[in-house]
Short mmCIF file of C-alpha atoms in Angstrom, two decimals:
data_model
loop_
_atom_site.label_atom_id
_atom_site.label_comp_id
_atom_site.label_asym_id
_atom_site.label_seq_id
_atom_site.Cartn_x
_atom_site.Cartn_y
_atom_site.Cartn_z
CA SER O 1 6.18 15.65 -2.04
CA GLN O 2 3.71 12.82 -1.78
CA GLN O 3 0.69 12.31 -4.10
CA GLY O 4 -1.45 11.38 -1.16
CA GLU O 5 -1.10 13.04 2.24
CA GLU O 6 -3.32 12.29 5.26
CA ASP O 7 -4.14 14.49 8.12
CA PRO O 8 -4.13 14.42 11.01
CA GLN O 9 -1.01 12.42 11.54
CA ALA O 10 -2.40 11.05 14.75
CA LEU O 11 -5.93 10.94 16.24
CA SER O 12 -6.92 9.89 19.74
CA ILE O 13 -10.61 9.36 20.62
CA GLN O 14 -12.85 7.53 23.01
CA GLU O 15 -14.84 4.42 22.06
CA GLY O 16 -18.15 5.38 20.59
CA GLU O 17 -16.95 8.64 19.09
CA ASN O 18 -16.53 9.23 15.27
CA ALA O 19 -13.15 9.43 13.66
CA THR O 20 -12.47 11.48 10.58
CA MET O 21 -9.28 11.29 8.55
CA ASN O 22 -8.47 13.34 5.42
CA CYS O 23 -6.37 12.65 2.37
CA SER O 24 -5.21 15.16 -0.15
CA TYR O 25 -3.59 14.47 -3.51
CA LYS O 26 -2.00 16.51 -6.23
CA THR O 27 -2.80 15.09 -9.69
CA SER O 28 -5.96 13.87 -11.30
CA ILE O 29 -6.81 10.29 -10.35
CA ASN O 30 -8.92 7.37 -11.54
CA ASN O 31 -9.66 6.00 -8.05
CA LEU O 32 -8.78 6.42 -4.44
CA GLN O 33 -8.55 3.58 -1.95
CA TRP O 34 -8.33 3.49 1.81
CA TYR O 35 -6.36 0.84 3.69
CA ARG O 36 -5.88 -0.14 7.34
CA GLN O 37 -2.72 -1.42 8.92
CA ASN O 38 -2.62 -3.02 12.31
CA SER O 39 0.78 -2.51 14.03
CA GLY O 40 3.50 -4.27 12.03
CA ARG O 41 1.18 -6.08 9.78
CA GLY O 42 0.28 -5.86 6.07
CA LEU O 43 -2.23 -3.39 4.79
CA VAL O 44 -5.84 -4.44 4.47
CA HIS O 45 -8.10 -2.87 1.81
CA LEU O 46 -11.12 -1.11 3.26
CA ILE O 47 -12.94 0.74 0.45
CA LEU O 48 -12.48 2.09 -3.04
CA ILE O 49 -14.09 5.20 -4.46
CA ARG O 50 -14.05 6.06 -8.10
CA SER O 51 -13.32 9.54 -9.51
CA ASN O 52 -16.96 9.89 -10.63
CA GLU O 53 -18.33 9.02 -7.20
CA ARG O 54 -18.80 11.55 -4.38
CA GLU O 55 -19.68 9.29 -1.46
CA LYS O 56 -19.54 5.60 -0.55
CA HIS O 57 -20.50 3.62 2.50
CA SER O 58 -19.38 0.24 3.86
CA GLY O 59 -20.65 -0.72 7.26
CA ARG O 60 -19.36 1.94 9.67
CA LEU O 61 -17.14 3.45 7.02
CA ARG O 62 -18.11 6.51 4.97
CA VAL O 63 -15.83 7.87 2.36
CA THR O 64 -16.25 11.11 0.42
CA LEU O 65 -14.27 12.35 -2.54
CA ASP O 66 -14.07 15.94 -3.76
CA THR O 67 -12.12 15.97 -7.01
CA SER O 68 -12.31 19.75 -7.25
CA LYS O 69 -10.40 20.07 -4.07
CA LYS O 70 -8.36 16.95 -4.68
CA SER O 71 -9.25 15.59 -1.30
CA SER O 72 -11.03 12.59 0.36
CA SER O 73 -12.18 11.85 3.90
CA LEU O 74 -12.71 8.61 5.74
CA LEU O 75 -15.25 8.61 8.55
CA ILE O 76 -15.43 5.76 10.99
CA THR O 77 -18.63 6.01 13.05
CA ALA O 78 -19.11 4.58 16.52
CA SER O 79 -15.48 3.74 16.85
CA ARG O 80 -14.31 0.67 18.77
CA ALA O 81 -11.01 -0.13 20.49
CA ALA O 82 -10.39 -2.71 17.70
CA ASP O 83 -10.36 0.16 15.18
CA THR O 84 -6.95 1.24 16.58
CA ALA O 85 -4.67 1.13 13.59
CA SER O 86 -2.97 3.22 10.97
CA TYR O 87 -5.11 4.35 7.98
CA PHE O 88 -3.72 5.12 4.51
CA CYS O 89 -5.13 6.46 1.37
CA ALA O 90 -3.70 5.33 -2.01
CA THR O 91 -4.11 6.84 -5.43
CA ASP O 92 -2.82 6.32 -8.91
CA ARG O 93 -1.58 9.19 -11.10
CA GLY O 94 -3.47 8.33 -14.17
CA ALA O 95 -6.64 9.68 -15.60
CA GLY O 96 -9.17 8.43 -18.04
CA GLY O 97 -8.67 4.66 -17.32
CA THR O 98 -5.05 4.24 -18.36
CA SER O 99 -3.52 1.15 -16.67
CA TYR O 100 -0.70 2.82 -14.91
CA GLY O 101 0.85 0.49 -12.34
CA LYS O 102 2.09 3.21 -9.97
CA LEU O 103 0.16 3.47 -6.74
CA THR O 104 1.07 6.17 -4.20
CA PHE O 105 0.29 5.78 -0.51
CA GLY O 106 0.15 8.68 1.93
CA GLN O 107 1.98 8.75 5.22
CA GLY O 108 -1.01 7.60 7.14
CA THR O 109 -3.08 8.60 10.14
CA ILE O 110 -2.49 6.74 13.41
CA LEU O 111 -5.89 6.23 15.09
CA THR O 112 -6.02 5.33 18.75
CA VAL O 113 -9.44 4.47 20.21
CA HIS O 114 -9.52 4.33 24.03
CA PRO O 115 -11.89 1.86 25.64
CA GLU E 1 -6.79 -19.47 1.56
CA ALA E 2 -5.99 -16.53 -0.73
CA GLN E 3 -2.72 -15.02 0.41
CA VAL E 4 0.50 -13.26 -0.35
CA THR E 5 3.49 -14.95 1.31
CA GLN E 6 6.75 -13.21 1.97
CA ASN E 7 9.94 -14.77 3.20
CA PRO E 8 11.81 -14.26 5.35
CA ARG E 9 9.75 -12.27 7.84
CA TYR E 10 12.87 -10.95 9.62
CA LEU E 11 16.46 -10.73 8.52
CA ILE E 12 19.53 -9.09 9.94
CA THR E 13 22.48 -9.01 7.61
CA VAL E 14 25.58 -7.06 6.73
CA THR E 15 26.38 -4.47 4.16
CA GLY E 16 27.24 -5.86 0.72
CA LYS E 17 25.90 -9.39 1.23
CA LYS E 18 23.44 -10.17 -1.52
CA LEU E 19 19.96 -11.12 -0.33
CA THR E 20 16.62 -11.99 -1.90
CA VAL E 21 13.19 -11.55 -0.40
CA THR E 22 10.69 -13.90 -1.91
CA CYS E 23 7.03 -13.07 -2.61
CA SER E 24 4.44 -15.57 -3.75
CA GLN E 25 0.72 -15.18 -4.34
CA ASN E 26 -1.87 -17.96 -4.94
CA MET E 27 -4.65 -15.77 -6.47
CA ASN E 28 -3.46 -15.85 -10.13
CA HIS E 29 -2.98 -12.07 -9.99
CA GLU E 30 -1.30 -10.35 -12.94
CA TYR E 31 -0.14 -7.34 -10.95
CA MET E 32 2.53 -7.52 -8.20
CA SER E 33 4.42 -4.72 -6.43
CA TRP E 34 7.03 -4.09 -3.77
CA TYR E 35 6.92 -1.32 -1.21
CA ARG E 36 9.09 -0.16 1.60
CA GLN E 37 7.69 1.47 4.68
CA ASP E 38 9.74 3.90 6.78
CA PRO E 39 8.67 6.06 9.73
CA GLY E 40 7.33 9.39 8.62
CA LEU E 41 7.54 8.45 4.95
CA GLY E 42 4.65 6.03 4.56
CA LEU E 43 4.79 3.37 1.88
CA ARG E 44 6.91 4.03 -1.13
CA GLN E 45 6.71 1.83 -4.26
CA ILE E 46 9.95 0.23 -5.33
CA TYR E 47 8.99 -1.90 -8.41
CA TYR E 48 5.88 -3.25 -9.93
CA SER E 49 5.07 -5.88 -12.55
CA MET E 50 1.97 -5.74 -14.74
CA ASN E 51 2.50 -9.36 -15.90
CA VAL E 52 5.09 -12.07 -16.43
CA GLU E 53 8.35 -10.64 -17.81
CA VAL E 54 6.96 -7.09 -17.48
CA THR E 55 8.49 -4.98 -14.73
CA ASP E 56 8.81 -1.21 -14.15
CA LYS E 57 10.30 1.15 -11.65
CA GLY E 58 8.31 2.70 -8.87
CA ASP E 59 9.36 5.77 -6.91
CA VAL E 60 12.41 4.39 -5.14
CA PRO E 61 14.00 1.66 -7.32
CA GLU E 62 17.66 2.50 -6.68
CA GLY E 63 19.63 -0.44 -5.16
CA TYR E 64 16.93 -3.01 -5.89
CA LYS E 65 16.22 -5.54 -8.61
CA VAL E 66 13.17 -7.69 -9.38
CA SER E 67 12.20 -10.41 -11.77
CA ARG E 68 8.90 -11.92 -12.83
CA LYS E 69 9.57 -15.27 -14.50
CA GLU E 70 6.38 -16.85 -13.20
CA LYS E 71 3.01 -15.34 -12.54
CA ARG E 72 2.93 -16.30 -8.83
CA ASN E 73 6.43 -15.15 -7.82
CA PHE E 74 7.98 -11.71 -7.62
CA PRO E 75 11.31 -11.76 -5.73
CA LEU E 76 13.03 -8.56 -4.52
CA ILE E 77 16.77 -8.67 -4.85
CA LEU E 78 19.30 -6.48 -3.03
CA GLU E 79 22.55 -7.06 -4.83
CA SER E 80 24.69 -5.07 -2.43
CA PRO E 81 22.62 -4.01 0.55
CA SER E 82 23.43 -0.85 2.49
CA PRO E 83 22.21 0.51 5.83
CA ASN E 84 19.84 2.92 4.16
CA GLN E 85 17.83 -0.11 2.92
CA THR E 86 17.01 -1.03 6.47
CA SER E 87 13.19 -1.01 6.36
CA LEU E 88 9.94 -2.85 6.47
CA TYR E 89 9.12 -4.31 3.02
CA PHE E 90 5.74 -5.34 1.72
CA CYS E 91 4.77 -7.25 -1.38
CA ALA E 92 1.27 -6.81 -2.82
CA SER E 93 -0.74 -8.26 -5.59
CA SER E 94 -3.98 -7.59 -7.43
CA SER E 95 -5.87 -8.33 -10.61
CA LYS E 96 -5.36 -5.76 -13.22
CA THR E 97 -8.83 -6.05 -14.85
CA PRO E 98 -11.10 -4.28 -15.13
CA GLY E 99 -8.38 -1.68 -15.26
CA PRO E 100 -6.72 0.44 -14.22
CA VAL E 101 -4.74 -1.25 -11.45
CA SER E 102 -5.97 1.35 -8.96
CA ASN E 103 -9.45 -0.05 -9.63
CA GLN E 104 -8.44 -3.21 -7.81
CA PRO E 105 -7.86 -3.81 -4.02
CA GLN E 106 -4.25 -4.65 -3.29
CA HIS E 107 -3.58 -7.79 -1.26
CA PHE E 108 -0.60 -7.39 1.00
CA GLY E 109 1.79 -9.88 2.56
CA ASP E 110 2.70 -9.59 6.24
CA GLY E 111 5.90 -7.82 5.65
CA THR E 112 9.70 -8.47 5.87
CA ARG E 113 11.71 -6.52 8.38
CA LEU E 114 15.30 -6.05 7.01
CA SER E 115 18.16 -4.74 9.07
CA ILE E 116 21.36 -4.02 7.23
CA LEU E 117 24.32 -3.49 9.50
#
């Protein structure tokens, strides 16, 4: 099974609403990242949260991390049609700063924002 | 412009015909990695490289080879492609310091869509 798993698999909302996506993982981590992918394109980094952080903001994005539950959430506020994309979380499987090169991506959440 | 360039973007080929997908980055990144993306399975890591001449297996390395002779290039080689390697492939790069690698945002190429008939 995957280290990072997002839910829901798909989310459909109206413009202006908030979108929340969740990511769960299985092992301890150093950091967790969120990425966005427009259809058929490469992934674009959105935000990184470290294991000792609980919440982080970047513009309309808010990320939370609960290491006790091994889960993270990505909130997009006041969504726009241009936010329509797939969103992925990515984690390592190391702990304590070891430079492991393995990164694991979840299956992603497909977000559709209707104008 | 900082970028990761993959070639080709699209390729249709036949079983058993060796092929190479090139990946080049112009950001002087130490770390490079290959992923494949399949419906319902997300991105899975094939191989990664922490620096020149240092490569290691990801989660799905079977049927693939890589080399890292220069810092900027990280080609993916399919010696004898099979239909189950039909997929969308992505190359990514990042700095590796301050470590670990997961502390750095990954920069992705635009992808290579491979069809093996």
